[in-house]
XYZ file of C-alpha atoms in Angstrom:
752
model
C 76.432 32.598 -18.445
C 72.889 33.134 -17.311
C 71.873 35.702 -19.913
C 71.966 33.337 -22.926
C 69.837 30.794 -20.994
C 67.502 33.556 -19.880
C 67.025 34.739 -23.444
C 66.458 31.203 -24.672
C 63.857 30.603 -22.003
C 61.995 33.777 -22.865
C 62.021 32.727 -26.543
C 60.731 29.245 -25.695
C 58.018 30.738 -23.465
C 56.880 32.898 -26.350
C 56.746 29.802 -28.535
C 55.069 27.767 -25.758
C 57.825 25.210 -26.250
C 57.566 23.268 -23.011
C 59.995 20.513 -23.940
C 62.788 22.968 -24.731
C 62.201 24.844 -21.493
C 62.555 21.604 -19.531
C 65.681 20.782 -21.531
C 67.293 24.085 -20.616
C 66.422 23.616 -16.919
C 67.815 20.068 -17.063
C 71.107 21.274 -18.473
C 71.386 23.974 -15.788
C 70.610 21.395 -13.145
C 72.645 18.364 -14.194
C 75.621 19.939 -15.893
C 76.012 23.019 -13.759
C 74.139 23.146 -10.424
C 75.008 19.523 -9.614
C 78.515 19.671 -11.118
C 81.633 18.654 -9.221
C 83.177 22.072 -9.832
C 82.226 24.919 -7.461
C 82.178 27.601 -10.142
C 79.894 25.491 -12.327
C 77.539 24.953 -9.370
C 77.472 28.684 -8.717
C 76.683 29.372 -12.362
C 73.979 26.739 -12.406
C 72.261 28.309 -9.378
C 72.329 31.741 -10.982
C 71.013 30.258 -14.205
C 68.109 28.495 -12.511
C 67.104 31.738 -10.772
C 67.308 33.578 -14.105
C 65.144 30.909 -15.751
C 62.528 31.367 -13.056
C 62.515 35.120 -13.641
C 62.225 34.553 -17.378
C 59.364 32.118 -16.945
C 57.439 34.610 -14.810
C 53.946 33.388 -13.988
C 54.648 30.140 -15.846
C 57.415 29.207 -13.420
C 54.866 27.298 -11.361
C 54.774 24.648 -14.084
C 58.466 23.841 -13.580
C 58.939 24.381 -9.870
C 59.881 20.791 -9.105
C 62.718 20.913 -11.676
C 63.823 24.350 -10.472
C 63.716 23.737 -6.710
C 65.253 20.276 -6.318
C 68.798 21.091 -7.522
C 68.831 24.294 -5.469
C 67.816 22.432 -2.318
C 70.573 19.924 -2.983
C 73.075 22.762 -2.831
C 71.843 23.635 0.673
C 74.044 20.733 1.810
C 77.141 21.944 -0.034
C 80.334 22.068 2.017
C 81.164 25.525 0.628
C 79.332 28.202 2.610
C 79.409 30.585 -0.374
C 77.547 28.078 -2.497
C 74.989 27.574 0.273
C 74.489 31.341 0.269
C 74.053 31.402 -3.536
C 71.539 28.569 -3.169
C 69.538 30.694 -0.687
C 69.678 33.616 -3.088
C 68.591 31.481 -6.050
C 65.712 29.920 -4.155
C 64.629 33.353 -2.919
C 64.298 34.536 -6.546
C 62.468 31.362 -7.582
C 59.980 31.645 -4.676
C 59.540 35.401 -5.194
C 58.454 34.835 -8.788
C 56.280 31.778 -8.148
C 54.607 33.097 -4.912
C 51.609 30.913 -4.067
C 52.564 28.287 -6.622
C 55.339 27.057 -4.294
C 52.876 25.950 -1.586
C 52.551 22.390 -2.960
C 56.320 22.155 -2.405
C 56.166 23.766 1.055
C 57.333 20.700 2.991
C 60.617 20.335 1.077
C 61.234 24.081 1.331
C 60.538 24.019 5.085
C 62.794 21.018 5.519
C 65.642 22.769 3.723
C 65.165 26.013 5.609
C 65.068 24.237 8.985
C 68.568 22.921 8.248
C 69.907 26.302 7.152
C 68.504 27.904 10.325
C 71.270 26.130 12.217
C 73.977 26.945 9.661
C 77.222 28.147 11.306
C 77.929 30.734 8.605
C 76.295 34.122 9.398
C 75.870 35.033 5.700
C 74.070 31.776 4.979
C 71.922 32.252 8.057
C 71.092 35.804 6.966
C 70.149 34.600 3.499
C 67.967 31.844 4.901
C 66.176 34.347 7.122
C 65.280 36.478 4.060
C 63.926 33.410 2.307
C 62.098 32.382 5.487
C 60.342 35.763 5.774
C 59.294 35.601 2.109
C 57.847 32.128 2.559
C 55.965 33.241 5.691
C 54.456 36.155 3.755
C 53.266 33.781 1.040
C 51.698 31.382 3.575
C 50.001 34.257 5.378
C 48.494 35.600 2.149
C 47.330 32.253 0.801
C 44.246 30.220 1.706
C 45.571 27.049 0.098
C 48.122 25.994 2.710
C 48.145 22.200 3.268
C 48.217 22.032 7.074
C 47.370 18.322 7.184
C 50.384 17.482 5.027
C 52.664 19.777 7.028
C 51.871 18.540 10.556
C 53.891 15.262 10.344
C 56.986 17.235 9.357
C 56.388 19.802 12.100
C 55.892 17.036 14.660
C 59.221 15.518 13.646
C 61.232 18.758 13.538
C 59.863 20.104 16.816
C 62.039 17.643 18.740
C 65.273 19.161 17.415
C 67.776 20.024 20.145
C 69.480 22.765 18.115
C 68.628 26.233 19.418
C 68.386 27.848 15.986
C 66.236 25.059 14.642
C 63.964 25.428 17.678
C 63.744 29.157 17.129
C 62.854 28.523 13.488
C 60.127 26.038 14.486
C 58.572 28.374 17.072
C 58.585 31.287 14.641
C 56.608 29.220 12.135
C 54.124 28.061 14.780
C 53.519 31.684 15.733
C 52.931 32.583 12.066
C 50.530 29.698 11.502
C 48.654 30.591 14.692
C 48.135 34.113 13.400
C 46.550 33.048 10.106
C 42.727 33.054 10.493
C 42.188 30.380 7.839
C 44.627 27.955 9.473
C 43.245 26.081 12.504
C 46.410 24.824 14.171
C 44.468 24.158 17.399
C 43.078 20.945 15.914
C 46.608 19.555 15.697
C 47.872 20.885 19.022
C 47.972 17.392 20.630
C 50.630 16.403 18.094
C 53.011 19.273 18.864
C 52.214 20.159 22.501
C 54.825 17.836 23.992
C 57.500 19.258 21.683
C 56.536 22.799 22.647
C 56.992 22.004 26.327
C 60.382 20.517 25.613
C 61.433 23.645 23.723
C 60.227 25.652 26.731
C 63.155 24.141 28.614
C 65.754 25.534 26.203
C 68.776 27.295 27.676
C 68.177 30.383 25.539
C 65.991 32.991 27.231
C 64.868 34.262 23.833
C 63.645 30.851 22.725
C 61.928 30.240 26.057
C 60.158 33.568 25.735
C 59.058 32.805 22.165
C 57.745 29.417 23.295
C 55.897 31.031 26.209
C 54.220 33.394 23.749
C 53.232 30.527 21.462
C 51.792 28.489 24.341
C 50.014 31.577 25.641
C 48.375 32.132 22.261
C 47.228 28.534 22.141
C 45.774 28.828 25.643
C 43.862 31.962 24.691
C 42.431 30.137 21.683
C 41.454 27.189 23.892
C 39.536 29.503 26.218
C 37.729 31.063 23.272
C 36.746 27.749 21.664
C 36.713 25.067 24.372
C 34.092 22.968 22.591
C 36.511 22.220 19.733
C 39.501 21.351 21.913
C 40.779 17.788 22.211
C 41.305 17.952 25.984
C 41.548 14.212 26.505
C 44.337 13.800 23.952
C 46.501 16.360 25.738
C 45.749 15.426 29.365
C 48.609 12.984 29.840
C 51.075 15.286 28.087
C 50.300 17.903 30.738
C 50.506 15.315 33.526
C 54.069 14.471 32.500
C 55.232 18.068 32.201
C 53.536 19.009 35.483
C 56.222 16.817 37.046
C 59.129 18.466 35.209
C 62.233 19.487 37.131
C 62.320 22.864 35.403
C 60.156 25.449 37.185
C 59.008 27.173 33.994
C 57.848 23.971 32.349
C 56.156 22.779 35.540
C 54.354 26.058 36.196
C 53.238 26.435 32.572
C 51.956 22.861 32.441
C 50.212 23.346 35.784
C 48.511 26.517 34.511
C 47.330 24.592 31.454
C 46.080 21.789 33.697
C 44.141 24.292 35.781
C 42.421 25.647 32.672
C 41.757 22.176 31.289
C 40.048 21.020 34.493
C 37.930 24.156 34.703
C 37.035 24.186 30.990
C 36.640 20.478 30.226
C 35.147 19.476 33.579
C 34.380 15.777 33.915
C 36.103 15.005 30.620
C 39.277 15.074 32.727
C 38.040 12.533 35.289
C 39.551 9.455 33.573
C 42.950 11.107 34.029
C 42.468 11.929 37.710
C 45.078 9.498 39.010
C 47.764 10.960 36.763
C 46.737 14.511 37.612
C 46.916 13.761 41.339
C 50.317 12.137 40.914
C 51.559 15.407 39.432
C 49.650 17.856 41.621
C 49.831 16.441 45.148
C 53.613 16.763 45.695
C 53.449 20.426 44.608
C 51.162 21.280 47.512
C 54.094 20.981 49.920
C 56.397 23.328 48.011
C 57.972 26.184 49.966
C 57.867 29.880 49.097
C 60.542 29.469 46.444
C 57.923 27.711 44.323
C 54.921 29.575 45.653
C 53.386 30.147 42.195
C 53.462 26.461 41.328
C 51.989 25.575 44.725
C 49.098 28.027 44.303
C 48.176 26.781 40.829
C 48.483 23.146 41.957
C 46.107 23.879 44.819
C 43.529 25.288 42.390
C 43.923 22.188 40.208
C 43.432 19.935 43.212
C 40.318 21.757 44.430
C 38.788 21.928 40.944
C 39.391 18.242 40.310
C 37.844 17.307 43.647
C 34.658 19.184 42.745
C 34.225 17.023 39.645
C 33.484 13.944 41.797
C 29.734 13.791 42.405
C 27.369 11.372 44.200
C 26.211 10.011 40.854
C 29.666 8.448 40.465
C 28.674 6.037 43.232
C 25.604 4.861 41.337
C 26.979 4.247 37.868
C 26.843 0.639 36.745
C 30.374 0.207 35.509
C 29.422 -2.792 33.447
C 27.124 -0.604 31.361
C 29.524 2.296 30.946
C 30.236 3.319 27.397
C 33.093 5.700 26.861
C 33.641 7.888 23.832
C 36.802 9.295 25.361
C 40.028 7.349 24.857
C 41.143 5.222 27.751
C 43.878 6.677 29.882
C 47.110 5.749 28.092
C 50.451 5.307 29.675
C 52.735 8.260 29.905
C 54.979 6.799 27.210
C 52.100 6.425 24.771
C 51.010 10.022 25.241
C 54.241 11.434 23.845
C 55.609 11.393 20.358
C 59.044 11.108 21.907
C 59.707 8.861 24.906
C 61.761 11.374 26.800
C 59.905 13.791 29.073
C 60.610 17.493 29.263
C 63.125 18.848 31.708
C 62.468 22.583 32.094
C 59.784 25.516 32.071
C 57.585 28.709 33.843
C 54.550 31.006 33.556
C 53.033 33.634 35.817
C 50.693 31.802 38.156
C 48.383 34.761 38.362
C 47.719 34.875 34.638
C 44.210 34.143 33.422
C 43.190 31.952 36.325
C 39.654 33.310 36.426
C 37.321 32.017 33.766
C 34.152 33.811 32.870
C 30.896 31.924 32.698
C 30.768 32.455 28.971
C 34.036 30.622 28.465
C 33.152 27.513 30.450
C 33.027 24.418 28.285
C 29.474 23.207 27.836
C 29.151 19.552 26.964
C 27.535 18.984 23.604
C 25.007 16.262 22.948
C 27.642 13.951 21.511
C 29.702 14.277 24.693
C 26.990 13.557 27.244
C 28.087 9.961 27.527
C 28.811 9.107 31.149
C 32.454 9.596 32.109
C 33.803 6.830 34.310
C 35.570 7.845 37.504
C 38.780 5.839 37.726
C 38.365 5.310 41.458
C 40.799 2.388 41.687
C 43.571 4.478 40.157
C 42.820 7.465 42.395
C 42.849 5.364 45.568
C 46.099 3.717 44.496
C 47.755 7.126 44.080
C 46.410 8.381 47.416
C 47.507 5.211 49.191
C 50.970 5.479 47.656
C 51.356 9.066 48.855
C 50.270 8.148 52.384
C 52.909 5.406 52.488
C 55.615 7.825 51.315
C 57.153 9.212 54.488
C 59.107 11.852 52.561
C 56.073 13.823 51.370
C 55.248 17.142 53.024
C 52.508 17.877 55.525
C 50.253 19.776 53.097
C 50.364 16.866 50.659
C 49.352 14.417 53.388
C 46.492 16.701 54.397
C 45.358 16.939 50.764
C 45.451 13.147 50.413
C 43.290 12.735 53.517
C 40.877 15.410 52.275
C 40.561 13.449 49.044
C 39.822 10.218 50.898
C 37.225 11.946 53.062
C 35.653 13.531 49.976
C 35.491 10.178 48.184
C 33.906 8.486 51.210
C 31.275 11.240 51.262
C 30.560 11.267 47.519
C 31.118 7.615 46.578
C 30.842 5.636 49.838
C 29.745 2.295 48.393
C 32.604 2.123 45.916
C 35.110 3.420 48.459
C 34.254 0.707 50.975
C 35.695 -1.823 48.522
C 39.077 -0.244 49.278
C 38.644 0.205 53.018
C 40.410 -2.997 54.076
C 43.539 -1.964 52.159
C 43.409 1.661 53.354
C 42.654 0.913 57.005
C 46.214 -0.004 58.131
C 47.873 3.098 56.688
C 45.124 5.330 58.063
C 45.812 3.915 61.518
C 49.563 4.414 61.100
C 48.965 8.018 60.076
C 47.702 8.682 63.605
C 51.375 8.697 64.596
C 52.067 11.656 62.302
C 53.965 14.602 63.755
C 51.366 17.131 62.593
C 48.153 17.726 64.539
C 46.469 18.882 61.320
C 47.266 15.593 59.613
C 45.932 13.632 62.585
C 42.713 15.679 62.586
C 42.086 14.949 58.910
C 42.993 11.314 59.423
C 40.478 11.059 62.258
C 37.812 12.600 60.035
C 38.401 9.885 57.453
C 38.389 7.098 60.049
C 35.255 8.527 61.678
C 33.508 8.612 58.315
C 34.479 4.996 57.677
C 33.262 3.982 61.134
C 29.904 5.728 60.857
C 28.947 5.634 57.180
C 25.787 3.635 56.452
C 27.581 2.228 53.410
C 29.832 0.277 55.758
C 26.803 -1.621 57.037
C 26.343 -3.391 53.702
C 27.136 -7.051 53.442
C 30.541 -7.727 51.981
C 31.960 -4.415 53.162
C 32.592 -5.511 56.705
C 35.995 -6.115 58.246
C 37.733 -9.089 56.758
C 39.619 -9.923 59.952
C 37.414 -12.260 61.920
C 39.317 -11.588 65.120
C 38.145 -8.014 65.082
C 34.485 -8.847 65.322
C 33.090 -7.899 68.701
C 32.505 -10.858 71.026
C 29.248 -9.704 72.518
C 26.346 -7.369 71.859
C 26.940 -3.844 73.123
C 24.382 -1.168 72.405
C 25.881 1.597 70.305
C 24.082 4.651 69.074
C 24.745 6.338 65.764
C 24.832 10.137 65.961
C 22.693 12.032 63.482
C 24.902 12.919 60.527
C 23.485 14.793 57.597
C 24.496 14.224 54.022
C 26.292 10.904 54.394
C 24.545 9.446 51.396
C 22.221 10.929 48.874
C 18.684 9.677 48.934
C 19.309 7.777 45.755
C 22.599 6.511 47.091
C 21.047 4.721 50.065
C 19.011 2.238 48.086
C 19.538 -1.132 49.658
C 21.356 0.479 52.594
C 18.406 1.085 54.859
C 20.534 2.415 57.714
C 19.265 5.609 59.279
C 21.005 7.625 62.001
C 18.721 6.011 64.581
C 20.025 2.526 63.816
C 21.053 1.039 67.183
C 24.445 -0.177 65.941
C 27.349 1.515 64.254
C 28.658 -0.034 61.049
C 30.942 -3.025 61.020
C 34.099 -0.914 60.916
C 33.429 1.033 64.103
C 34.357 -1.761 66.482
C 37.281 -2.758 64.281
C 38.506 0.823 64.481
C 38.276 0.876 68.273
C 40.150 -2.432 68.586
C 42.946 -1.344 66.268
C 43.194 2.087 67.868
C 43.743 0.485 71.273
C 46.268 -1.917 69.717
C 48.093 1.092 68.339
C 48.139 2.745 71.754
C 49.406 -0.497 73.277
C 52.271 -0.894 70.808
C 53.150 2.828 70.761
C 53.036 4.033 74.348
C 54.570 7.343 73.293
C 51.597 7.927 71.011
C 49.260 7.282 73.920
C 51.189 9.645 76.176
C 51.556 12.516 73.711
C 48.480 12.226 71.504
C 46.133 9.730 73.152
C 43.895 12.291 74.847
C 43.904 14.507 71.752
C 42.846 11.627 69.481
C 40.071 10.376 71.754
C 38.681 13.870 72.361
C 38.512 14.550 68.625
C 36.803 11.215 68.039
C 34.214 12.149 70.646
C 33.425 15.224 68.551
C 33.321 13.304 65.274
C 31.466 10.247 66.563
C 29.161 9.493 69.466
C 31.128 9.801 72.731
C 28.992 7.194 74.467
C 29.723 4.685 71.698
C 33.450 5.312 71.975
C 33.633 4.889 75.747
C 31.245 1.954 75.717
C 33.212 0.064 73.063
C 36.650 0.858 74.500
C 35.539 -0.240 77.950
C 34.182 -3.442 76.456
C 37.497 -4.118 74.665
C 39.671 -3.247 77.679
C 37.674 -5.631 79.823
C 39.304 -8.445 77.825
C 42.775 -6.859 77.632
C 45.520 -9.271 78.688
C 48.176 -6.594 79.197
C 46.945 -5.377 82.587
C 49.493 -2.591 82.846
C 48.362 -1.117 79.547
C 44.726 -1.600 80.541
C 45.350 0.386 83.740
C 47.121 3.182 81.834
C 44.411 3.317 79.193
C 41.623 3.401 81.757
C 43.400 6.240 83.556
C 43.632 8.164 80.258
C 39.968 7.589 79.429
C 38.927 8.576 82.929
C 40.906 11.820 82.783
C 39.270 12.658 79.453
C 35.845 11.793 80.825
C 36.291 14.039 83.855
C 38.054 17.012 82.290
C 37.169 17.377 78.600
C 34.571 19.920 77.574
C 33.654 17.632 74.656
C 32.231 15.118 77.161
C 30.030 17.502 79.131
C 26.840 15.786 77.963
C 28.163 12.315 78.738
C 29.213 13.401 82.243
C 25.723 14.756 82.902
C 24.231 11.515 81.669
C 26.409 9.498 84.070
C 25.905 11.936 86.932
C 22.209 11.175 87.197
C 21.928 7.547 85.991
C 18.256 8.226 85.292
C 17.915 6.036 82.209
C 18.581 2.342 81.600
C 21.130 3.367 78.965
C 23.110 5.478 81.414
C 23.080 2.704 84.019
C 24.180 0.205 81.383
C 27.031 2.525 80.405
C 28.064 2.951 84.046
C 28.238 -0.795 84.599
C 30.247 -1.266 81.393
C 32.700 1.467 82.334
C 32.938 0.263 85.928
C 34.032 -3.248 84.939
C 36.894 -1.883 82.850
C 37.715 0.931 85.248
C 38.479 -1.779 87.825
C 41.860 -2.118 86.057
C 42.736 1.057 87.951
C 41.353 1.255 91.515
C 41.598 5.045 91.890
C 39.802 5.715 88.597
C 37.056 3.354 89.770
C 36.544 5.544 92.827
C 36.497 8.680 90.682
C 33.824 7.084 88.472
C 31.744 6.433 91.581
C 32.190 10.056 92.639
C 31.088 11.208 89.185
C 27.984 9.004 89.285
C 27.277 9.931 92.950
C 27.654 6.312 94.085
C 29.245 7.447 97.344
C 28.510 4.382 99.446
C 30.093 2.160 96.807
C 33.079 4.517 96.613
C 33.470 4.148 100.383
C 33.247 0.351 100.077
C 35.973 0.402 97.404
C 38.272 2.560 99.492
C 37.844 0.097 102.342
C 39.266 -2.556 99.990
C 42.340 -0.425 99.305
C 43.821 -1.689 102.530
C 44.269 -5.071 100.885
C 46.051 -3.608 97.850
C 49.744 -2.993 97.347
C 50.153 0.740 97.858
C 52.834 1.995 95.490
C 54.150 5.430 94.611
C 52.115 5.350 91.393
C 49.000 4.482 93.384
C 49.511 7.396 95.776
C 50.206 9.706 92.830
C 46.832 8.806 91.349
C 45.120 9.452 94.691
C 46.889 12.819 94.747
C 45.524 13.617 91.255
C 42.023 12.577 92.298
C 42.153 15.035 95.203
C 43.197 17.762 92.782
C 40.240 16.828 90.534
C 37.802 17.065 93.429
C 38.797 20.719 93.741
C 38.020 21.352 90.035
C 34.747 22.868 88.700
C 33.622 19.451 87.467
C 33.056 18.268 91.048
C 31.356 21.457 92.249
C 28.154 19.489 92.886
C 30.102 17.001 95.042
C 31.628 19.737 97.218
C 28.200 21.361 97.694
C 26.773 18.024 98.761
C 29.153 18.165 101.739
C 26.723 20.701 103.175
C 24.135 17.931 103.446
C 26.004 15.868 106.020
C 23.030 13.798 107.081
C 22.153 12.579 103.593
C 25.736 12.137 102.350
C 27.589 10.367 105.155
C 29.339 7.969 102.789
C 30.672 10.832 100.684
C 32.352 12.274 103.774
C 33.586 8.821 104.834
C 34.995 8.203 101.334
C 36.853 11.514 101.385
C 38.223 10.767 104.835
C 39.268 7.365 103.514
C 41.293 9.074 100.770
C 42.755 11.396 103.385
C 43.923 8.435 105.454
C 45.578 6.891 102.400
C 47.622 9.984 101.647
C 50.968 10.744 103.262
C 51.556 14.223 104.685
C 51.656 16.116 101.401
C 50.116 19.107 99.662
C 47.219 16.929 98.542
C 46.704 15.793 102.142
C 46.607 19.415 103.321
C 44.206 20.358 100.520
C 41.711 17.587 101.298
C 42.096 18.102 105.045
C 41.227 21.777 104.718
C 38.217 20.885 102.599
C 36.912 18.392 105.165
C 37.428 20.913 107.955
C 34.861 23.054 106.152
C 32.200 20.362 106.465
C 29.592 21.867 108.833
C 28.412 20.362 112.097
C 25.035 18.674 111.465
C 23.634 20.287 114.600
C 24.433 23.756 113.244
C 22.547 22.982 110.037
C 19.229 22.540 111.875
C 16.571 25.227 111.220
C 14.319 26.786 113.871
C 11.554 24.256 113.248
C 13.966 21.404 113.690
C 14.132 20.428 110.015
C 17.310 20.377 107.987
C 17.438 22.437 104.783
C 17.748 20.344 101.660
C 20.888 20.891 99.651
C 18.981 19.989 96.514
C 21.423 17.313 95.457
C 19.706 14.236 96.801
C 19.407 11.640 94.028
C 17.345 8.535 94.011
C 19.607 5.530 94.077
C 20.104 3.889 90.721
C 17.915 0.842 90.547
C 18.793 -2.368 88.730
C 22.471 -2.053 89.632
C 23.895 -4.944 91.650
C 26.597 -3.167 93.648
C 27.538 -6.362 95.457
C 28.361 -8.007 92.153
C 30.327 -4.929 91.072
C 32.344 -5.024 94.295
C 33.093 -8.705 93.759
C 34.238 -7.919 90.221
C 36.532 -5.202 91.588
C 38.115 -7.674 94.050
C 38.555 -10.243 91.273
C 40.336 -7.754 89.013
C 42.598 -6.550 91.839
C 43.601 -10.144 92.660
C 44.395 -10.693 89.006
C 46.491 -7.504 88.905
C 48.336 -8.521 92.087
C 49.069 -11.962 90.657
C 50.367 -10.411 87.414
C 52.595 -8.026 89.398
C 54.076 -10.916 91.374
C 54.732 -12.832 88.164
C 56.531 -9.834 86.677
C 58.572 -9.443 89.843
C 59.475 -13.163 89.754
C 60.605 -12.938 86.123
C 62.677 -9.845 86.913
C 64.341 -11.665 89.834
C 65.199 -14.662 87.625
C 66.662 -12.319 85.029
C 68.812 -10.615 87.671
C 70.142 -13.990 88.794
C 71.094 -14.903 85.231
C 72.902 -11.615 84.839
C 74.866 -12.252 88.053
C 75.778 -15.770 86.940
């Protein structure tokens, strides 16, 4: 049937009879290829292929008429006819070659459907046609990529495995053609590629990995032409995928994007942190993802610079698109569900491949600080997140307070409560990082600015207490301190320091377990991070007004133990030991008034400051106090402390009996308070070693100096201090009686 038509066509070509050629093709199309009878359709397909062969190089003039009926047969219910359609189209394309490119989209559309055909013969035929078309595209420099991308973007979301395989194979071909720059259109197909990466077929996943790997190599070679911002949110979404392969691959891409694009990625920081932070707590089963996420986190943190604190946001002009929502960043609303890449692959970037910002991209990039803080705050409130994530969040907050203190202090009131609650964390590492953040808030000069102070009026200190700011380098850049004239020698800490001390003590009061298990640890670390004198001075000042006398006594005992035993407070102990300066005497008086909440600690403070006569006077008052088991236990502990290296100077002063009579009397007073116990024996043995004054006389009748004689501290009214001690003890006794009375009433009610 085809030969007569073929001969006619050749004759018409020789005559250049275009109208007759079209007439023949129309007959083959309408009366045969599109006939209701299968045999007629088969004949029509063969005839159209024969016409194309007869037309030769002129077939390009009639391609639309030749191709359309053949493509229609791709949908035929008969698999044999679909195969003949593939064969016919193969012959048409083989003859026309590059002339078919204007019709590429309809050919691609038809082939993408046949790729999923259930018949193996049809699929085999379509693969032959597919390879031929790929060869033509590879050879040609006239491929219309712009017109093809919308179709590719649509087809890439197919869920059929064969269709996905077909799509990936074409992407790989287009990537390999030097004249085709598919990288420019990567934002339009990247989401679809990540979704294909989650396919159940290992072969398809591998093909998709290869395609993504090729794109990433191209990005590293030409970072200046990459649309990083348009793909940022796509990566953010897939970095949170449930499938390990998708998540790891997206995370590797994110790592490269941050390192190549630099501050271009800053507007997307909140989304990146949302994706990255949870990964930092992964176990060894997801070690690769965790390692890449850590690199992303560190690289992103380095992008925040002090200049971000100085930018006038009202004058910011952005050439980059604003951070869209996750739904807007995808062509399809559904996010990917699977994925994975080797974490070790291509993580190191050479200097030559680092993205250098061109002149058109030097516009200031705004740091979305509000979004970042919101994400960090949300993660701190989430009790289910892992320890490493919490540590990373606190590192971020500390970093932001260092780099952008003025802007960060706008968020301090909202962050302060959760930072205080984090002190109850189970991990010491988390608490350490939390204390670093709180210490930075309490000491940063930026917190001294008007409008950044504590909003809670009740937290403002009731009276002036001299506090000294420790020298801290690098809190603010020189340009960042304009209008914040607050040097390390400023005599007051910032407005958050006292608020911090008040709330810390409130926390200890409400969580006694925290005080018992972590109280000393927290205070010791704060003494390293801040000025120890400021901490003790302010806490003593606050405890002086504490209404819960039992807590005040416990807290004073804790502070006293830290003061006497912690190596971090060596300098402060030496300062109190001598009381040479007005500041040290002022500190002693402040501590003394609060230490009166606990009589035994008050005596130990007098021993530390070498106020032995006053210690003796206090012990004389102990006879009027209610001696309880707890009281005797504290006396026992004080005796143990006297035998420690901290009180070496005190024990040596026992050699100078003549000049230290009240020290010996005070120690004997403690001995008389103690029952017959190990502490009693210990102190008794020590006092038995005190030499006879007569034996200490030298040949010339003079007594050798022990070298520990200290001039009495002037300007200290010890009478007033003793009266204050008596007043506090009466108040404590009254409170104890009230508690006992309430307990008795409660017992009566229970009996009734």
